[in-house]
Coordinates of C-alpha atoms and ligand atoms in Angstrom, one line a residue:
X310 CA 0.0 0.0 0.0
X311 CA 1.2 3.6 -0.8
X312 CA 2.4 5.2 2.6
X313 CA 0.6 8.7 1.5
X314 CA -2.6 6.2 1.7
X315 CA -1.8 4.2 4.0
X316 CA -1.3 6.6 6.9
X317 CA -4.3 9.1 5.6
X318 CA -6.7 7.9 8.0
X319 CA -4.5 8.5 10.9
X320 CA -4.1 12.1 10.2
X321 CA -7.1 13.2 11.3
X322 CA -6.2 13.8 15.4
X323 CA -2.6 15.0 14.1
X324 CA -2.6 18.6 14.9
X325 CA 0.4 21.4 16.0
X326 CA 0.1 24.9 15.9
X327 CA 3.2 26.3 14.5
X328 CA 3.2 28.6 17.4
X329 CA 3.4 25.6 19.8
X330 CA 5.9 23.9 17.4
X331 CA 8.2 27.9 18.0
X332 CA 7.5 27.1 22.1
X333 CA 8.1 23.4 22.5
X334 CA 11.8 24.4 20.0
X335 CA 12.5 27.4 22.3
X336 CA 11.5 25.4 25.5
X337 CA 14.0 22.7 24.5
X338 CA 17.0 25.0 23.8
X339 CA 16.9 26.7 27.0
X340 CA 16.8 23.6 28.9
X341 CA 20.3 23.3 28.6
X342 CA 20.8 26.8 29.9
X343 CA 20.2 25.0 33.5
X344 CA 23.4 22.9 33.6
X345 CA 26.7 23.8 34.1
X346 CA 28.7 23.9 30.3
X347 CA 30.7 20.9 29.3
X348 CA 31.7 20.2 25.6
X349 CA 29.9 16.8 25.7
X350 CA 26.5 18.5 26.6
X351 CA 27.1 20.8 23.5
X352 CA 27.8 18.1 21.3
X353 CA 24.6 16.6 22.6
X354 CA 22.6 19.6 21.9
X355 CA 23.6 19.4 18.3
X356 CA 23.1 16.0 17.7
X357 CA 19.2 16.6 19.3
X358 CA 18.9 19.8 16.6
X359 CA 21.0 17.6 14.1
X360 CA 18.4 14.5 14.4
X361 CA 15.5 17.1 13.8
X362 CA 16.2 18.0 11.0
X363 CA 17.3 15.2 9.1
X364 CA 13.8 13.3 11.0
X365 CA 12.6 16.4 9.1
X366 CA 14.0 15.9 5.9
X367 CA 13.1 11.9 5.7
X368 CA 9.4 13.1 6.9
X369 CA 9.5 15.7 4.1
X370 CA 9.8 12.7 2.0
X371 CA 7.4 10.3 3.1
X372 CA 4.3 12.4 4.3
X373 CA 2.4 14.9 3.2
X374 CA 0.6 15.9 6.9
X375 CA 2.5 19.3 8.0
X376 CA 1.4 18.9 11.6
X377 CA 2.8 14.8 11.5
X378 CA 6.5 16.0 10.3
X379 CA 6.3 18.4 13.3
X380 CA 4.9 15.5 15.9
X381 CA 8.1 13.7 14.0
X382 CA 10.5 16.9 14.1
X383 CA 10.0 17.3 18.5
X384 CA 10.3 14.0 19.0
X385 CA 13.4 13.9 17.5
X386 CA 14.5 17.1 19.0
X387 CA 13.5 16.0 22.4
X388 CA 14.9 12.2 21.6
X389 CA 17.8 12.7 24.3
X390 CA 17.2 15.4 26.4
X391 CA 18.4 13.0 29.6
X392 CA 21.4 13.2 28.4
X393 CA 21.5 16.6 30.3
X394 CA 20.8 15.1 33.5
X395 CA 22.8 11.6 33.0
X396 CA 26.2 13.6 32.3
X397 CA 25.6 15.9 35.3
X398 CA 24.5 12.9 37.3
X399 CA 27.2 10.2 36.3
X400 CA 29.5 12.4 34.5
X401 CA 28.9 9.6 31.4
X402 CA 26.8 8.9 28.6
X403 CA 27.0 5.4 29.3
X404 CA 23.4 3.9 29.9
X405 CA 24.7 0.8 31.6
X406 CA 27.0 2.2 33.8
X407 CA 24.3 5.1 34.9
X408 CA 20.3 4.4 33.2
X409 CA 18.5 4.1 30.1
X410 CA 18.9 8.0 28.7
X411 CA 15.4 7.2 26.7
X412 CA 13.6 6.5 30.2
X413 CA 15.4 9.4 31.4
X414 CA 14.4 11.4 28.3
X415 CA 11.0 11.2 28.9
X416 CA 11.1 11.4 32.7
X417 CA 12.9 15.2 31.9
X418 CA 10.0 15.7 29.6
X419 CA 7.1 14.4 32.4
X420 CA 8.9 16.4 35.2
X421 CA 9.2 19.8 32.9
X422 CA 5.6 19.3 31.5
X423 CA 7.6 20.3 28.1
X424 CA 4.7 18.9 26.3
X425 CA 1.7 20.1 28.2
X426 CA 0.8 21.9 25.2
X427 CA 0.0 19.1 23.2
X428 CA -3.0 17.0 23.8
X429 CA -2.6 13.8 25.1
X430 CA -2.2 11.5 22.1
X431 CA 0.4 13.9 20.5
X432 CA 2.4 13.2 24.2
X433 CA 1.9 9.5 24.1
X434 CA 3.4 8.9 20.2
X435 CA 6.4 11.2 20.9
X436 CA 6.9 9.5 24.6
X437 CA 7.2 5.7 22.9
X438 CA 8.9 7.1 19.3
X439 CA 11.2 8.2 22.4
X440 CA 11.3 5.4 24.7
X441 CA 12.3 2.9 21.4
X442 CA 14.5 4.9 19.7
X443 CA 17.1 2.8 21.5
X444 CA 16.0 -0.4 21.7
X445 CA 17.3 -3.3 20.2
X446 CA 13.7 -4.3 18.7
X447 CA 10.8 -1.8 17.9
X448 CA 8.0 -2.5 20.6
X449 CA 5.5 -5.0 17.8
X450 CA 2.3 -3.6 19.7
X451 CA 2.6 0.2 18.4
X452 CA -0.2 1.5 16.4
X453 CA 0.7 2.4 13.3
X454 CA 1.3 6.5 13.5
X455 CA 3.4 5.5 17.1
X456 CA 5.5 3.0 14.5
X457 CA 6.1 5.4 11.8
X458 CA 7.3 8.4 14.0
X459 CA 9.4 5.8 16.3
X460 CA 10.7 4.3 12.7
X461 CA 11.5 7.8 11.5
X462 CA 13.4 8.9 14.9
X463 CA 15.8 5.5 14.7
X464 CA 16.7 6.2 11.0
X465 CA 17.5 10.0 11.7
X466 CA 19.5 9.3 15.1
X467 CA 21.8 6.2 13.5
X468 CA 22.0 8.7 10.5
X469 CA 23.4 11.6 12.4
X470 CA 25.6 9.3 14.9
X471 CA 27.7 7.7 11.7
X472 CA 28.0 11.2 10.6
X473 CA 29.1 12.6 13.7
X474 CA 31.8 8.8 13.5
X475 CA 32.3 9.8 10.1
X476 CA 33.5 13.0 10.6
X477 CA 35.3 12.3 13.7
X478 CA 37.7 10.0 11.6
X479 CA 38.2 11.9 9.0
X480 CA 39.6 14.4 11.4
X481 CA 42.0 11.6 12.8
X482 CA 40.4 12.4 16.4
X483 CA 39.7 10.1 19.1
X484 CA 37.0 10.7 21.5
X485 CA 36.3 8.5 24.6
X486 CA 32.6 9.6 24.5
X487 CA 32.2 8.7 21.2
X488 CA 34.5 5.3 21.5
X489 CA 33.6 4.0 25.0
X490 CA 36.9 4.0 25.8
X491 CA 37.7 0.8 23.8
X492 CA 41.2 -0.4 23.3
X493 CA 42.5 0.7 20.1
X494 CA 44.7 -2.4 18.9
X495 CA 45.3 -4.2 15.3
X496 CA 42.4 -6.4 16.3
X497 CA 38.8 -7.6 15.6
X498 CA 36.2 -10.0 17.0
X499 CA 35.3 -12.5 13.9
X500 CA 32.3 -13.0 15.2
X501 CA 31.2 -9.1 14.3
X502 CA 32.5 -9.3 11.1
X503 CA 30.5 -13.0 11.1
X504 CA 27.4 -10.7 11.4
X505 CA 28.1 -8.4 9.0
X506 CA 28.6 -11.0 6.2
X507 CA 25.2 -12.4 7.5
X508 CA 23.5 -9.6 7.1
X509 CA 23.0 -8.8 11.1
X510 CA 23.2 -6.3 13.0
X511 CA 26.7 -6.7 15.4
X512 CA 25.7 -7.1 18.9
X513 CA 27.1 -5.0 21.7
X514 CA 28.3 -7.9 23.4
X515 CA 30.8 -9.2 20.9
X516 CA 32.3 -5.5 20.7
X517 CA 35.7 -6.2 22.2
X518 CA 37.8 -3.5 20.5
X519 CA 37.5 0.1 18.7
X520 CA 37.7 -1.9 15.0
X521 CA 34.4 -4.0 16.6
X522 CA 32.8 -0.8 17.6
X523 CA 33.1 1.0 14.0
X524 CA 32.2 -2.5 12.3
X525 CA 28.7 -2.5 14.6
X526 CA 28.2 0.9 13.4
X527 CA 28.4 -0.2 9.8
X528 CA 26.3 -2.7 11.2
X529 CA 23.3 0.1 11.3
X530 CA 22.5 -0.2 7.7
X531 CA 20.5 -3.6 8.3
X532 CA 18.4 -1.6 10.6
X533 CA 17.3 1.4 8.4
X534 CA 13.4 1.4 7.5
X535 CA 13.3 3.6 5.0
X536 CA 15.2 4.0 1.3
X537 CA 15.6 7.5 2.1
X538 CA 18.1 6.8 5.1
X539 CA 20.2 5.1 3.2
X540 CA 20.5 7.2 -0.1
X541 CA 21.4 10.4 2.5
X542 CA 24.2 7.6 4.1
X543 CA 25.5 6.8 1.3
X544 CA 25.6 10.4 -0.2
X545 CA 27.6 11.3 2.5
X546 CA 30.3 8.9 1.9
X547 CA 29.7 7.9 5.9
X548 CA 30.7 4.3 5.7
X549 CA 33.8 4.4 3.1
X550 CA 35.3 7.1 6.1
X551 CA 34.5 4.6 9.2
X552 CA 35.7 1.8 7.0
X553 CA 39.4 3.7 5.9
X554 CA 40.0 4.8 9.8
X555 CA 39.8 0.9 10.7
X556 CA 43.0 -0.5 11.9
X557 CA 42.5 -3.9 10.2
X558 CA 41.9 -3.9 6.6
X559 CA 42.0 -7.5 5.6
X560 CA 39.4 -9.6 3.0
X561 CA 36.9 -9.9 5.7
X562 CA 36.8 -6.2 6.9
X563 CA 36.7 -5.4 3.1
X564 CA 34.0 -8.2 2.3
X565 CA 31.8 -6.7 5.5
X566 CA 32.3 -3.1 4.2
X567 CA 31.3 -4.0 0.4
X568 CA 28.0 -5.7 1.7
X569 CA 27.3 -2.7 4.1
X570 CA 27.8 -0.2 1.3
X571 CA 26.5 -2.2 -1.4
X572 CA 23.2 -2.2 0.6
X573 CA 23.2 1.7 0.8
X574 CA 24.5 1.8 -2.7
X575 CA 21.4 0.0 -4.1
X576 CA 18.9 2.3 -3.3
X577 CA 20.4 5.4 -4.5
X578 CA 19.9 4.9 -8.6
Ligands
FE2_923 FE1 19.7 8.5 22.2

């Protein structure tokens, strides 16, 4: 079924002023404003505004509903606003050595009433787009407006995150909050490349080194949902960067990087 069709019906309840849209944008940027400045909170701001607007641009693409690509645009904006509190908190943006930043996202959101001015359906789809944009699986009981602006949110925020990884190496930088501290040695796990060839997604728990870590990132290409998301990742060259700042460059790190570009490849003729 077409998606303009198939998501028609839904429409109806959809509704944001654009002057809400200006307050719930301004409430979000000032929220920082209430925590002490650290570069890694900056960087965090970005990615929130960088997620918007690509959530925007995919949105853009797939509906036609105004009001729905705004519902889309502050969920993605809002996405990780605990990571304001977790860094301040646990001075890290690890979720397993502190809490789940999505939980914490919408806790900041609940405590602040940022969303007050929405009625309560608009709340409830950007408070579970938010609570499984970092899941492993997608929640299977969502309706289906709750799966597209969840669906929408994952693509942008993977997007953005192998730009920001993209980038990052192409500037020969190392950053401990972007590589978890992982030791940076002439290894890999076979068992992540194993999953790439497969066509899987790497799993956290085989990540054992920095060459794992940018392999499971690759990885994120199996886990796109729309064509869109991978035609931008492939126009920005994002893989072909993570893949030349690996350490390892043998058959199966070049096998694993043709299939993960080939798949973004595919879609963009
Ligand atoms: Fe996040």
């Amino acid at each position: 079924m077409n998606i303009l069709c198939k998501f028609a019906f839904t429409l109806a309840y959809i509704f944001m002023d654009t002057e809400i849209f200006q307050t719930l944008v301004k409430q979000f940027n000032n929220y920082p404003l209430g925590f002490e400045y650290a570069l890694p909170l900056e960087s965090k701001f970005k990615h929130c505004h960088s997620v918007a607007n690509i959530a925007k641009q995919i949105s853009e693409y797939l509906i036609p509903s105004k009001n729905l690509q705004q519902i889309i645009e502050i969920a993605a904006l809002y996405h990780d606003i605990g990571r304001f509190e977790q860094y301040a908190k646990y001075n890290t943006f690890v979720d397993s050595k502190s809490e789940n930043h999505a939980a914490l996202s919408v806790k900041v959101i609940k405590e602040n009433n940022f969303l007050s001015l929405l009625d309560t359906e608009n709340q409830k789809i950007i408070e579970i787009a938010i609570l499984n944009h970092n899941t492993k699986k997608i929640n299977s009981n969502l309706t289906e407006i709750e799966n597209l602006v969840t669906t929408v949110l994952r693509d942008a925020d993977k997007i953005d995150i192998l730009g920001l990884f993209s980038n990052h190496y192409a500037d020969n930088k190392s950053d401990e909050t972007l590589e978890l501290n992982l030791p940076d040695i002439k290894e890999y796990n076979p068992k992540v490349v194993q999953s790439i060839i497969s066509g899987e997604l790497v799993d956290m728990q085989d990540v054992k080194t920095l060459n794992d870590f940018k392999l499971l990132k690759m990885s994120w290409v199996y886990d796109l949902n729309y064509e869109i998301s991978h035609v931008l990742i492939s126009n920005g060259k994002y893989l072909r960067t993570i893949f030349d700042s690996l350490s390892v460059k043998d058959e199966q790190t070049q096998l694993a990087f043709n299939l993960v570009d080939g798949v973004c490849e595919a879609y963009t003729n």
